[in-house]
mmCIF file of C-alpha atoms and ligand atoms in Angstrom:
data_model
loop_
_atom_site.group_PDB
_atom_site.id
_atom_site.type_symbol
_atom_site.label_atom_id
_atom_site.label_comp_id
_atom_site.label_asym_id
_atom_site.label_seq_id
_atom_site.Cartn_x
_atom_site.Cartn_y
_atom_site.Cartn_z
ATOM 1 C CA MET E 12 55.207 101.574 3.704
ATOM 2 C CA SER E 13 53.700 101.858 -0.019
ATOM 3 C CA PHE E 14 55.009 103.434 -2.733
ATOM 4 C CA VAL E 15 51.795 104.390 -4.415
ATOM 5 C CA SER E 16 52.759 108.270 -5.401
ATOM 6 C CA VAL E 17 55.902 110.070 -6.223
ATOM 7 C CA GLN E 18 55.475 111.912 -3.456
ATOM 8 C CA ASN E 19 56.231 109.054 -0.384
ATOM 9 C CA TYR E 20 59.441 109.603 -1.266
ATOM 10 C CA ASN E 21 61.862 112.524 -0.853
ATOM 11 C CA LYS E 22 65.069 113.474 -2.340
ATOM 12 C CA ALA E 23 67.347 112.088 0.230
ATOM 13 C CA ASP E 24 64.879 108.927 -0.316
ATOM 14 C CA LEU E 25 65.693 108.760 -3.939
ATOM 15 C CA PHE E 26 69.146 109.577 -3.969
ATOM 16 C CA ARG E 27 69.861 106.715 -1.915
ATOM 17 C CA LEU E 28 67.323 104.097 -3.816
ATOM 18 C CA PHE E 29 68.941 105.198 -6.893
ATOM 19 C CA ALA E 30 72.610 104.227 -5.244
ATOM 20 C CA GLU E 31 71.075 101.034 -4.312
ATOM 21 C CA THR E 32 70.195 100.394 -7.704
ATOM 22 C CA LYS E 33 73.723 101.194 -9.257
ATOM 23 C CA ALA E 34 75.360 98.731 -6.804
ATOM 24 C CA ILE E 35 72.179 96.007 -7.513
ATOM 25 C CA LYS E 36 72.974 96.598 -11.695
ATOM 26 C CA LYS E 37 76.944 96.277 -10.261
ATOM 27 C CA ALA E 38 76.528 93.067 -8.647
ATOM 28 C CA LEU E 39 74.183 91.412 -11.273
ATOM 29 C CA SER E 40 76.786 91.814 -14.024
ATOM 30 C CA THR E 41 79.337 89.805 -12.266
ATOM 31 C CA ASP E 42 76.715 87.369 -10.689
ATOM 32 C CA LYS E 43 72.945 87.017 -11.694
ATOM 33 C CA ARG E 44 72.286 85.046 -8.246
ATOM 34 C CA SER E 45 74.352 87.456 -5.827
ATOM 35 C CA CYS E 46 70.936 89.079 -4.873
ATOM 36 C CA GLU E 47 68.585 85.947 -4.340
ATOM 37 C CA ASP E 48 68.837 85.893 -0.375
ATOM 38 C CA ILE E 49 66.920 89.500 0.074
ATOM 39 C CA ALA E 50 63.504 87.901 -0.965
ATOM 40 C CA ALA E 51 64.138 84.154 -0.492
ATOM 41 C CA GLY E 52 60.756 82.932 0.769
ATOM 42 C CA ARG E 53 59.086 86.120 0.299
ATOM 43 C CA MET E 54 56.116 85.612 -2.528
ATOM 44 C CA LEU E 55 54.866 88.774 -4.488
ATOM 45 C CA GLY E 56 51.455 89.685 -5.783
ATOM 46 C CA MET E 57 50.554 90.658 -8.936
ATOM 47 C CA MET E 58 47.355 92.272 -9.719
ATOM 48 C CA PHE E 59 46.716 93.631 -13.528
ATOM 49 C CA TYR E 60 43.558 95.338 -14.765
ATOM 50 C CA GLU E 61 45.279 97.321 -17.808
ATOM 51 C CA PRO E 62 47.586 95.366 -20.487
ATOM 52 C CA SER E 63 51.297 95.453 -19.372
ATOM 53 C CA THR E 64 54.733 93.922 -20.904
ATOM 54 C CA ARG E 65 57.749 96.219 -19.543
ATOM 55 C CA THR E 66 56.314 97.073 -16.151
ATOM 56 C CA SER E 67 54.875 93.694 -15.453
ATOM 57 C CA GLY E 68 57.923 92.073 -16.793
ATOM 58 C CA SER E 69 60.249 93.568 -15.184
ATOM 59 C CA PHE E 70 58.340 93.238 -11.442
ATOM 60 C CA GLU E 71 58.559 90.047 -12.001
ATOM 61 C CA LYS E 72 61.886 89.723 -13.301
ATOM 62 C CA ALA E 73 63.175 92.248 -10.823
ATOM 63 C CA PHE E 74 61.576 89.603 -7.460
ATOM 64 C CA LYS E 75 62.752 86.634 -9.352
ATOM 65 C CA PHE E 76 66.212 88.163 -9.411
ATOM 66 C CA LEU E 77 65.978 88.711 -5.731
ATOM 67 C CA GLY E 78 64.949 85.270 -4.882
ATOM 68 C CA GLY E 79 60.947 85.670 -4.228
ATOM 69 C CA ARG E 80 58.272 83.715 -6.041
ATOM 70 C CA ILE E 81 55.471 85.444 -7.786
ATOM 71 C CA TYR E 82 51.571 84.824 -7.675
ATOM 72 C CA ASP E 83 50.009 86.595 -10.930
ATOM 73 C CA PHE E 84 46.262 87.120 -10.685
ATOM 74 C CA ASN E 85 44.476 85.627 -13.707
ATOM 75 C CA ILE E 86 41.641 88.567 -13.846
ATOM 76 C CA ALA E 87 40.447 86.993 -17.033
ATOM 77 C CA ALA E 88 39.850 83.575 -15.044
ATOM 78 C CA SER E 89 38.911 85.521 -11.969
ATOM 79 C CA SER E 90 35.460 85.834 -9.975
ATOM 80 C CA ILE E 91 35.644 89.280 -11.064
ATOM 81 C CA ALA E 92 32.973 87.974 -13.756
ATOM 82 C CA LYS E 93 30.663 87.197 -10.882
ATOM 83 C CA GLY E 94 30.754 90.396 -9.832
ATOM 84 C CA GLU E 95 33.657 90.504 -6.651
ATOM 85 C CA SER E 96 34.480 94.374 -5.168
ATOM 86 C CA LEU E 97 38.050 95.528 -5.946
ATOM 87 C CA ASN E 98 38.512 95.438 -2.165
ATOM 88 C CA ASP E 99 37.453 91.630 -1.269
ATOM 89 C CA THR E 100 39.673 90.718 -4.701
ATOM 90 C CA ALA E 101 42.704 92.882 -3.841
ATOM 91 C CA ARG E 102 42.316 90.714 0.027
ATOM 92 C CA MET E 103 41.863 87.819 -1.984
ATOM 93 C CA VAL E 104 45.140 88.305 -4.239
ATOM 94 C CA ALA E 105 46.767 90.137 -1.416
ATOM 95 C CA SER E 106 46.367 87.102 1.032
ATOM 96 C CA GLY E 107 49.834 85.174 2.008
ATOM 97 C CA THR E 108 51.571 87.127 -0.239
ATOM 98 C CA ASP E 109 54.276 89.821 1.179
ATOM 99 C CA MET E 110 53.797 92.788 -0.902
ATOM 100 C CA LEU E 111 50.986 93.925 -3.721
ATOM 101 C CA ILE E 112 51.484 95.486 -7.136
ATOM 102 C CA VAL E 113 48.452 96.856 -8.681
ATOM 103 C CA ARG E 114 47.720 98.691 -12.130
ATOM 104 C CA HIS E 115 44.269 99.495 -12.750
ATOM 105 C CA LYS E 116 42.594 102.571 -14.305
ATOM 106 C CA GLN E 117 40.987 103.998 -11.401
ATOM 107 C CA ALA E 118 43.689 106.661 -10.029
ATOM 108 C CA GLY E 119 43.557 106.587 -6.362
ATOM 109 C CA ILE E 120 43.555 102.859 -6.039
ATOM 110 C CA CYS E 121 46.767 102.035 -4.559
ATOM 111 C CA ASP E 122 46.226 104.567 -1.988
ATOM 112 C CA HIS E 123 43.107 103.455 -0.989
ATOM 113 C CA LEU E 124 44.099 100.080 -0.769
ATOM 114 C CA ALA E 125 47.363 100.490 0.899
ATOM 115 C CA ASN E 126 45.501 102.767 3.950
ATOM 116 C CA ASN E 127 41.926 101.067 4.105
ATOM 117 C CA ILE E 128 42.121 97.550 2.811
ATOM 118 C CA LEU E 129 45.654 95.680 3.040
ATOM 119 C CA SER E 130 48.180 95.659 5.919
ATOM 120 C CA ILE E 131 51.349 94.709 3.401
ATOM 121 C CA PRO E 132 53.245 96.943 1.470
ATOM 122 C CA VAL E 133 51.191 98.268 -2.162
ATOM 123 C CA ILE E 134 53.212 99.361 -5.359
ATOM 124 C CA ASN E 135 51.016 101.371 -7.800
ATOM 125 C CA ALA E 136 52.332 99.867 -11.264
ATOM 126 C CA GLY E 137 49.993 102.589 -13.134
ATOM 127 C CA GLU E 138 46.943 104.029 -12.177
ATOM 128 C CA GLY E 139 44.486 105.146 -15.260
ATOM 129 C CA THR E 140 45.645 108.678 -15.806
ATOM 130 C CA GLY E 141 46.948 109.198 -12.567
ATOM 131 C CA GLU E 142 50.686 108.396 -11.393
ATOM 132 C CA HIS E 143 53.235 105.802 -12.322
ATOM 133 C CA PRO E 144 55.855 106.396 -9.926
ATOM 134 C CA THR E 145 57.807 103.257 -10.425
ATOM 135 C CA GLN E 146 58.380 103.976 -14.141
ATOM 136 C CA ALA E 147 59.827 108.165 -12.855
ATOM 137 C CA LEU E 148 62.009 105.580 -10.777
ATOM 138 C CA LEU E 149 63.869 104.285 -14.247
ATOM 139 C CA ASP E 150 63.645 107.748 -16.018
ATOM 140 C CA MET E 151 65.492 109.573 -13.293
ATOM 141 C CA TYR E 152 68.016 107.108 -12.955
ATOM 142 C CA THR E 153 68.413 106.532 -16.315
ATOM 143 C CA ILE E 154 69.357 110.435 -16.484
ATOM 144 C CA GLN E 155 71.545 110.213 -13.400
ATOM 145 C CA GLU E 156 73.474 107.423 -14.954
ATOM 146 C CA HIS E 157 74.082 109.422 -18.115
ATOM 147 C CA PHE E 158 74.602 113.038 -16.829
ATOM 148 C CA GLY E 159 75.788 112.159 -13.032
ATOM 149 C CA GLN E 160 73.213 114.416 -11.832
ATOM 150 C CA PHE E 161 69.982 116.074 -12.011
ATOM 151 C CA ASN E 162 70.572 119.715 -12.784
ATOM 152 C CA ILE E 163 69.619 119.475 -16.486
ATOM 153 C CA THR E 164 66.556 120.694 -18.482
ATOM 154 C CA ILE E 165 63.964 117.946 -19.624
ATOM 155 C CA GLY E 166 62.168 117.870 -22.761
ATOM 156 C CA ILE E 167 58.304 116.600 -21.818
ATOM 157 C CA MET E 168 56.912 115.451 -25.478
ATOM 158 C CA GLY E 169 53.453 114.309 -26.439
ATOM 159 C CA ASP E 170 50.251 113.890 -24.707
ATOM 160 C CA MET E 171 50.842 114.992 -21.136
ATOM 161 C CA ALA E 172 46.885 115.244 -20.227
ATOM 162 C CA TYR E 173 45.943 111.555 -20.016
ATOM 163 C CA GLY E 174 49.957 110.007 -19.960
ATOM 164 C CA ARG E 175 50.200 109.162 -16.553
ATOM 165 C CA THR E 176 54.256 109.070 -17.023
ATOM 166 C CA THR E 177 54.579 112.641 -17.625
ATOM 167 C CA HIS E 178 52.448 113.321 -14.473
ATOM 168 C CA SER E 179 55.275 111.375 -12.206
ATOM 169 C CA LEU E 180 58.140 112.592 -13.996
ATOM 170 C CA ILE E 181 57.162 116.258 -13.519
ATOM 171 C CA ARG E 182 57.598 115.639 -9.861
ATOM 172 C CA MET E 183 59.811 113.503 -9.371
ATOM 173 C CA ALA E 184 62.754 115.676 -11.935
ATOM 174 C CA SER E 185 61.488 118.387 -10.190
ATOM 175 C CA ALA E 186 62.046 117.533 -6.909
ATOM 176 C CA LEU E 187 65.935 116.616 -7.988
ATOM 177 C CA GLY E 188 66.461 119.913 -9.689
ATOM 178 C CA ALA E 189 65.994 119.325 -13.081
ATOM 179 C CA ASN E 190 64.183 122.592 -15.245
ATOM 180 C CA ILE E 191 61.112 121.109 -17.392
ATOM 181 C CA ILE E 192 59.739 121.900 -21.203
ATOM 182 C CA CYS E 193 56.690 120.694 -21.718
ATOM 183 C CA ILE E 194 55.938 120.150 -25.700
ATOM 184 C CA ALA E 195 52.697 119.723 -26.291
ATOM 185 C CA SER E 196 51.170 120.248 -30.351
ATOM 186 C CA ASP E 197 48.022 120.800 -29.158
ATOM 187 C CA ASP E 198 46.528 122.493 -25.861
ATOM 188 C CA SER E 199 44.265 119.607 -24.845
ATOM 189 C CA LEU E 200 47.378 117.591 -24.848
ATOM 190 C CA GLN E 201 49.457 119.899 -22.329
ATOM 191 C CA MET E 202 50.681 119.059 -18.568
ATOM 192 C CA PRO E 203 47.589 119.974 -16.115
ATOM 193 C CA PRO E 204 48.328 123.136 -14.312
ATOM 194 C CA SER E 205 48.433 121.074 -11.098
ATOM 195 C CA TYR E 206 51.659 119.497 -11.913
ATOM 196 C CA ILE E 207 53.173 122.278 -13.634
ATOM 197 C CA GLN E 208 52.051 124.494 -10.357
ATOM 198 C CA GLU E 209 53.678 121.695 -7.873
ATOM 199 C CA ALA E 210 56.785 121.830 -9.961
ATOM 200 C CA GLU E 211 57.447 125.411 -9.448
ATOM 201 C CA LYS E 212 56.608 125.182 -6.116
ATOM 202 C CA ASN E 213 59.747 122.489 -5.988
ATOM 203 C CA GLY E 214 61.929 124.923 -7.478
ATOM 204 C CA ALA E 215 61.779 124.093 -11.268
ATOM 205 C CA THR E 216 61.311 126.417 -14.358
ATOM 206 C CA VAL E 217 58.732 124.980 -16.634
ATOM 207 C CA THR E 218 57.845 126.406 -19.647
ATOM 208 C CA CYS E 219 54.898 125.449 -22.092
ATOM 209 C CA VAL E 220 55.666 124.754 -26.203
ATOM 210 C CA LYS E 221 53.974 123.618 -29.102
ATOM 211 C CA ARG E 222 56.753 123.082 -31.250
ATOM 212 C CA ALA E 223 59.958 120.853 -30.156
ATOM 213 C CA GLU E 224 61.733 122.599 -33.015
ATOM 214 C CA ASP E 225 61.855 125.749 -31.030
ATOM 215 C CA VAL E 226 63.515 124.319 -28.274
ATOM 216 C CA ILE E 227 65.027 121.416 -28.908
ATOM 217 C CA ASP E 228 68.691 123.099 -28.434
ATOM 218 C CA GLN E 229 68.035 123.329 -24.849
ATOM 219 C CA ILE E 230 66.758 120.045 -23.923
ATOM 220 C CA ASP E 231 69.422 117.454 -22.441
ATOM 221 C CA ALA E 232 66.984 114.803 -22.263
ATOM 222 C CA LEU E 233 64.037 114.886 -24.571
ATOM 223 C CA TYR E 234 61.418 112.341 -23.167
ATOM 224 C CA VAL E 235 58.798 111.561 -26.196
ATOM 225 C CA THR E 236 55.230 109.792 -25.363
ATOM 226 C CA ARG E 237 52.617 108.260 -27.069
ATOM 227 C CA LEU E 238 49.212 109.691 -27.861
ATOM 228 C CA GLN E 239 46.969 107.650 -24.801
ATOM 229 C CA ARG E 240 44.444 106.579 -27.448
ATOM 230 C CA GLU E 241 43.068 104.076 -25.283
ATOM 231 C CA ARG E 242 41.903 106.534 -22.890
ATOM 232 C CA LEU E 243 39.940 108.981 -25.279
ATOM 233 C CA PRO E 244 36.338 109.173 -26.278
ATOM 234 C CA ASP E 245 36.057 107.535 -30.317
ATOM 235 C CA GLU E 246 34.457 110.634 -31.551
ATOM 236 C CA LEU E 247 38.235 112.454 -29.996
ATOM 237 C CA HIS E 248 40.368 109.167 -32.045
ATOM 238 C CA HIS E 249 40.134 110.902 -35.524
ATOM 239 C CA GLN E 250 40.981 114.262 -34.332
ATOM 240 C CA PHE E 251 44.155 113.135 -31.888
ATOM 241 C CA ASP E 252 45.134 111.009 -35.027
ATOM 242 C CA GLN E 253 46.166 114.079 -36.604
ATOM 243 C CA GLN E 254 47.574 115.509 -33.860
ATOM 244 C CA VAL E 255 50.760 112.811 -34.173
ATOM 245 C CA SER E 256 51.987 114.402 -37.560
ATOM 246 C CA GLY E 257 52.524 117.393 -35.021
ATOM 247 C CA TYR E 258 55.142 115.588 -32.903
ATOM 248 C CA ARG E 259 56.967 113.336 -34.875
ATOM 249 C CA VAL E 260 60.300 113.048 -33.843
ATOM 250 C CA THR E 261 63.181 112.324 -36.723
ATOM 251 C CA ASN E 262 67.040 112.192 -36.515
ATOM 252 C CA SER E 263 67.483 115.233 -38.056
ATOM 253 C CA LEU E 264 65.513 116.923 -34.955
ATOM 254 C CA ILE E 265 67.073 115.152 -31.995
ATOM 255 C CA ASN E 266 70.789 115.659 -33.681
ATOM 256 C CA ARG E 267 69.826 119.318 -32.949
ATOM 257 C CA MET E 268 70.280 118.676 -29.193
ATOM 258 C CA PRO E 269 73.442 119.113 -27.378
ATOM 259 C CA SER E 270 76.070 117.188 -27.618
ATOM 260 C CA ASP E 271 75.336 114.682 -25.013
ATOM 261 C CA GLY E 272 71.426 115.147 -24.963
ATOM 262 C CA ILE E 273 69.704 111.591 -24.774
ATOM 263 C CA VAL E 274 66.427 110.725 -25.934
ATOM 264 C CA LEU E 275 63.962 108.560 -23.658
ATOM 265 C CA HIS E 276 60.451 107.126 -24.154
ATOM 266 C CA PRO E 277 58.265 105.377 -21.216
ATOM 267 C CA LEU E 278 57.201 102.248 -24.351
ATOM 268 C CA PRO E 279 55.305 101.257 -26.020
ATOM 269 C CA ARG E 280 55.834 103.668 -28.654
ATOM 270 C CA LEU E 281 54.232 104.145 -31.831
ATOM 271 C CA ASP E 282 54.720 106.581 -34.652
ATOM 272 C CA GLU E 283 55.931 109.385 -32.470
ATOM 273 C CA LEU E 284 58.943 107.610 -32.027
ATOM 274 C CA PRO E 285 60.059 105.799 -35.618
ATOM 275 C CA GLU E 286 62.798 102.996 -35.481
ATOM 276 C CA GLU E 287 65.497 105.248 -37.932
ATOM 277 C CA CYS E 288 65.771 106.801 -34.199
ATOM 278 C CA ASP E 289 67.090 103.590 -32.495
ATOM 279 C CA THR E 290 70.707 104.047 -33.806
ATOM 280 C CA ASN E 291 71.191 107.544 -33.007
ATOM 281 C CA GLN E 292 73.794 107.447 -30.550
ATOM 282 C CA ARG E 293 71.236 109.778 -28.228
ATOM 283 C CA ALA E 294 68.677 106.576 -28.218
ATOM 284 C CA ARG E 295 68.644 105.568 -24.650
ATOM 285 C CA TYR E 296 64.891 103.887 -23.874
ATOM 286 C CA PHE E 297 65.973 100.327 -24.336
ATOM 287 C CA GLN E 298 68.757 101.094 -22.061
ATOM 288 C CA GLN E 299 66.079 102.654 -20.012
ATOM 289 C CA ALA E 300 63.379 99.988 -19.664
ATOM 290 C CA GLU E 301 65.892 97.604 -18.608
ATOM 291 C CA ASN E 302 66.840 100.156 -15.547
ATOM 292 C CA GLY E 303 63.274 99.195 -14.498
ATOM 293 C CA ILE E 304 64.407 95.820 -13.158
ATOM 294 C CA TYR E 305 67.078 97.119 -11.189
ATOM 295 C CA THR E 306 65.398 100.315 -9.941
ATOM 296 C CA ARG E 307 62.257 97.843 -8.908
ATOM 297 C CA MET E 308 64.971 95.183 -7.324
ATOM 298 C CA ALA E 309 65.928 98.289 -5.118
ATOM 299 C CA LEU E 310 62.515 99.521 -4.097
ATOM 300 C CA MET E 311 61.180 96.098 -3.399
ATOM 301 C CA ALA E 312 64.002 95.222 -1.796
ATOM 302 C CA ARG E 313 63.864 98.506 0.563
ATOM 303 C CA LEU E 314 59.543 98.077 0.923
ATOM 304 C CA LEU E 315 60.770 94.222 2.502
ATOM 305 C CA ASN E 316 63.100 96.403 5.329
ATOM 306 C CA ARG E 317 65.851 94.240 3.399
ATOM 307 C CA PRO E 318 67.628 96.941 1.503
ATOM 308 C CA PHE E 319 70.477 96.064 -0.827
ATOM 309 C CA THR E 320 74.098 96.277 0.976
ATOM 310 C CA PRO E 321 76.750 95.578 -1.551
HETATM 311 C C1 NCD F 12 53.299 103.520 -20.028
HETATM 312 C C2 NCD F 12 51.904 103.265 -18.880
HETATM 313 O O1 NCD F 12 51.513 102.167 -19.025
HETATM 314 O O2 NCD F 12 51.793 104.319 -18.737
HETATM 315 N N1 NCD F 12 54.239 102.170 -20.268
HETATM 316 C C3 NCD F 12 55.138 101.790 -19.032
HETATM 317 O O3 NCD F 12 54.772 101.187 -18.309
HETATM 318 N N2 NCD F 12 56.281 101.915 -19.553
HETATM 319 C C4 NCD F 12 53.086 104.207 -21.436
HETATM 320 C C5 NCD F 12 52.282 103.856 -21.764
HETATM 321 O O4 NCD F 12 51.528 103.256 -22.385
HETATM 322 O O5 NCD F 12 52.182 104.787 -22.774
#
């Protein structure tokens, strides 16, 4: 079993995983070595073709907290420069390991590796403009931790055209019972229609608007994202840079949210979420990033067939 898309897990799987995440977080808070037998003697392969700070770091910390070892493939020094294919590179990185984490620019590559090339579990750590399913796990876990349930309204703001975290989020949030408001300053950044239709099929109400000001008082969790500048052709950079000013978050904006509202961001953030918001009681993005360690521990323990039991 691999985890390459949010669609691999149903509602019951997710609830179970969040319960395990909570138990792991509690166990680690009293004893940092409490989970080390889960992956003792196991090795994790990591193959990151795109830059990463939080995701690669939290997978590495998570597997080390589970007691396992890491093989982090160095792309710069590899035979890719000699023209080796991705299939062969993946075979070599995976060889001798128990699970492979993959980040790549091409959507669908993890599914291909999991189904056609490898016989160990594969985890999608972000695929181009497609999905980033483990990010949605930590996003929704953070929401459950705060609200205790998922019947809330999530406002997704920023770049939903190219931002893969927003694609996995709308899938998972709608499957768990949340309603969604998509806020894009320009239609070219709006959520692709296929994701909206899928969320509506899941039973969610999905609304698309241009201005956060018009809906902010209805939003329980505001999920801010950056413009994915690196995924755009050069000639569009100037136009997109102008659009950032269309959705810069301020304290006066988020203070108009319901009193228990929270602000999330997958990070890295740029100008859309200034540091002035960090001390706002609604800011949850650093705790959200930390939850990536615990959700990924729960996920990897499960994929090793050794789910955490307190
Ligand atoms: C995101 C990603 O890589 O898609 N970062 C992350 O994994 N937390 C978001 C982004 O790069 O904007």
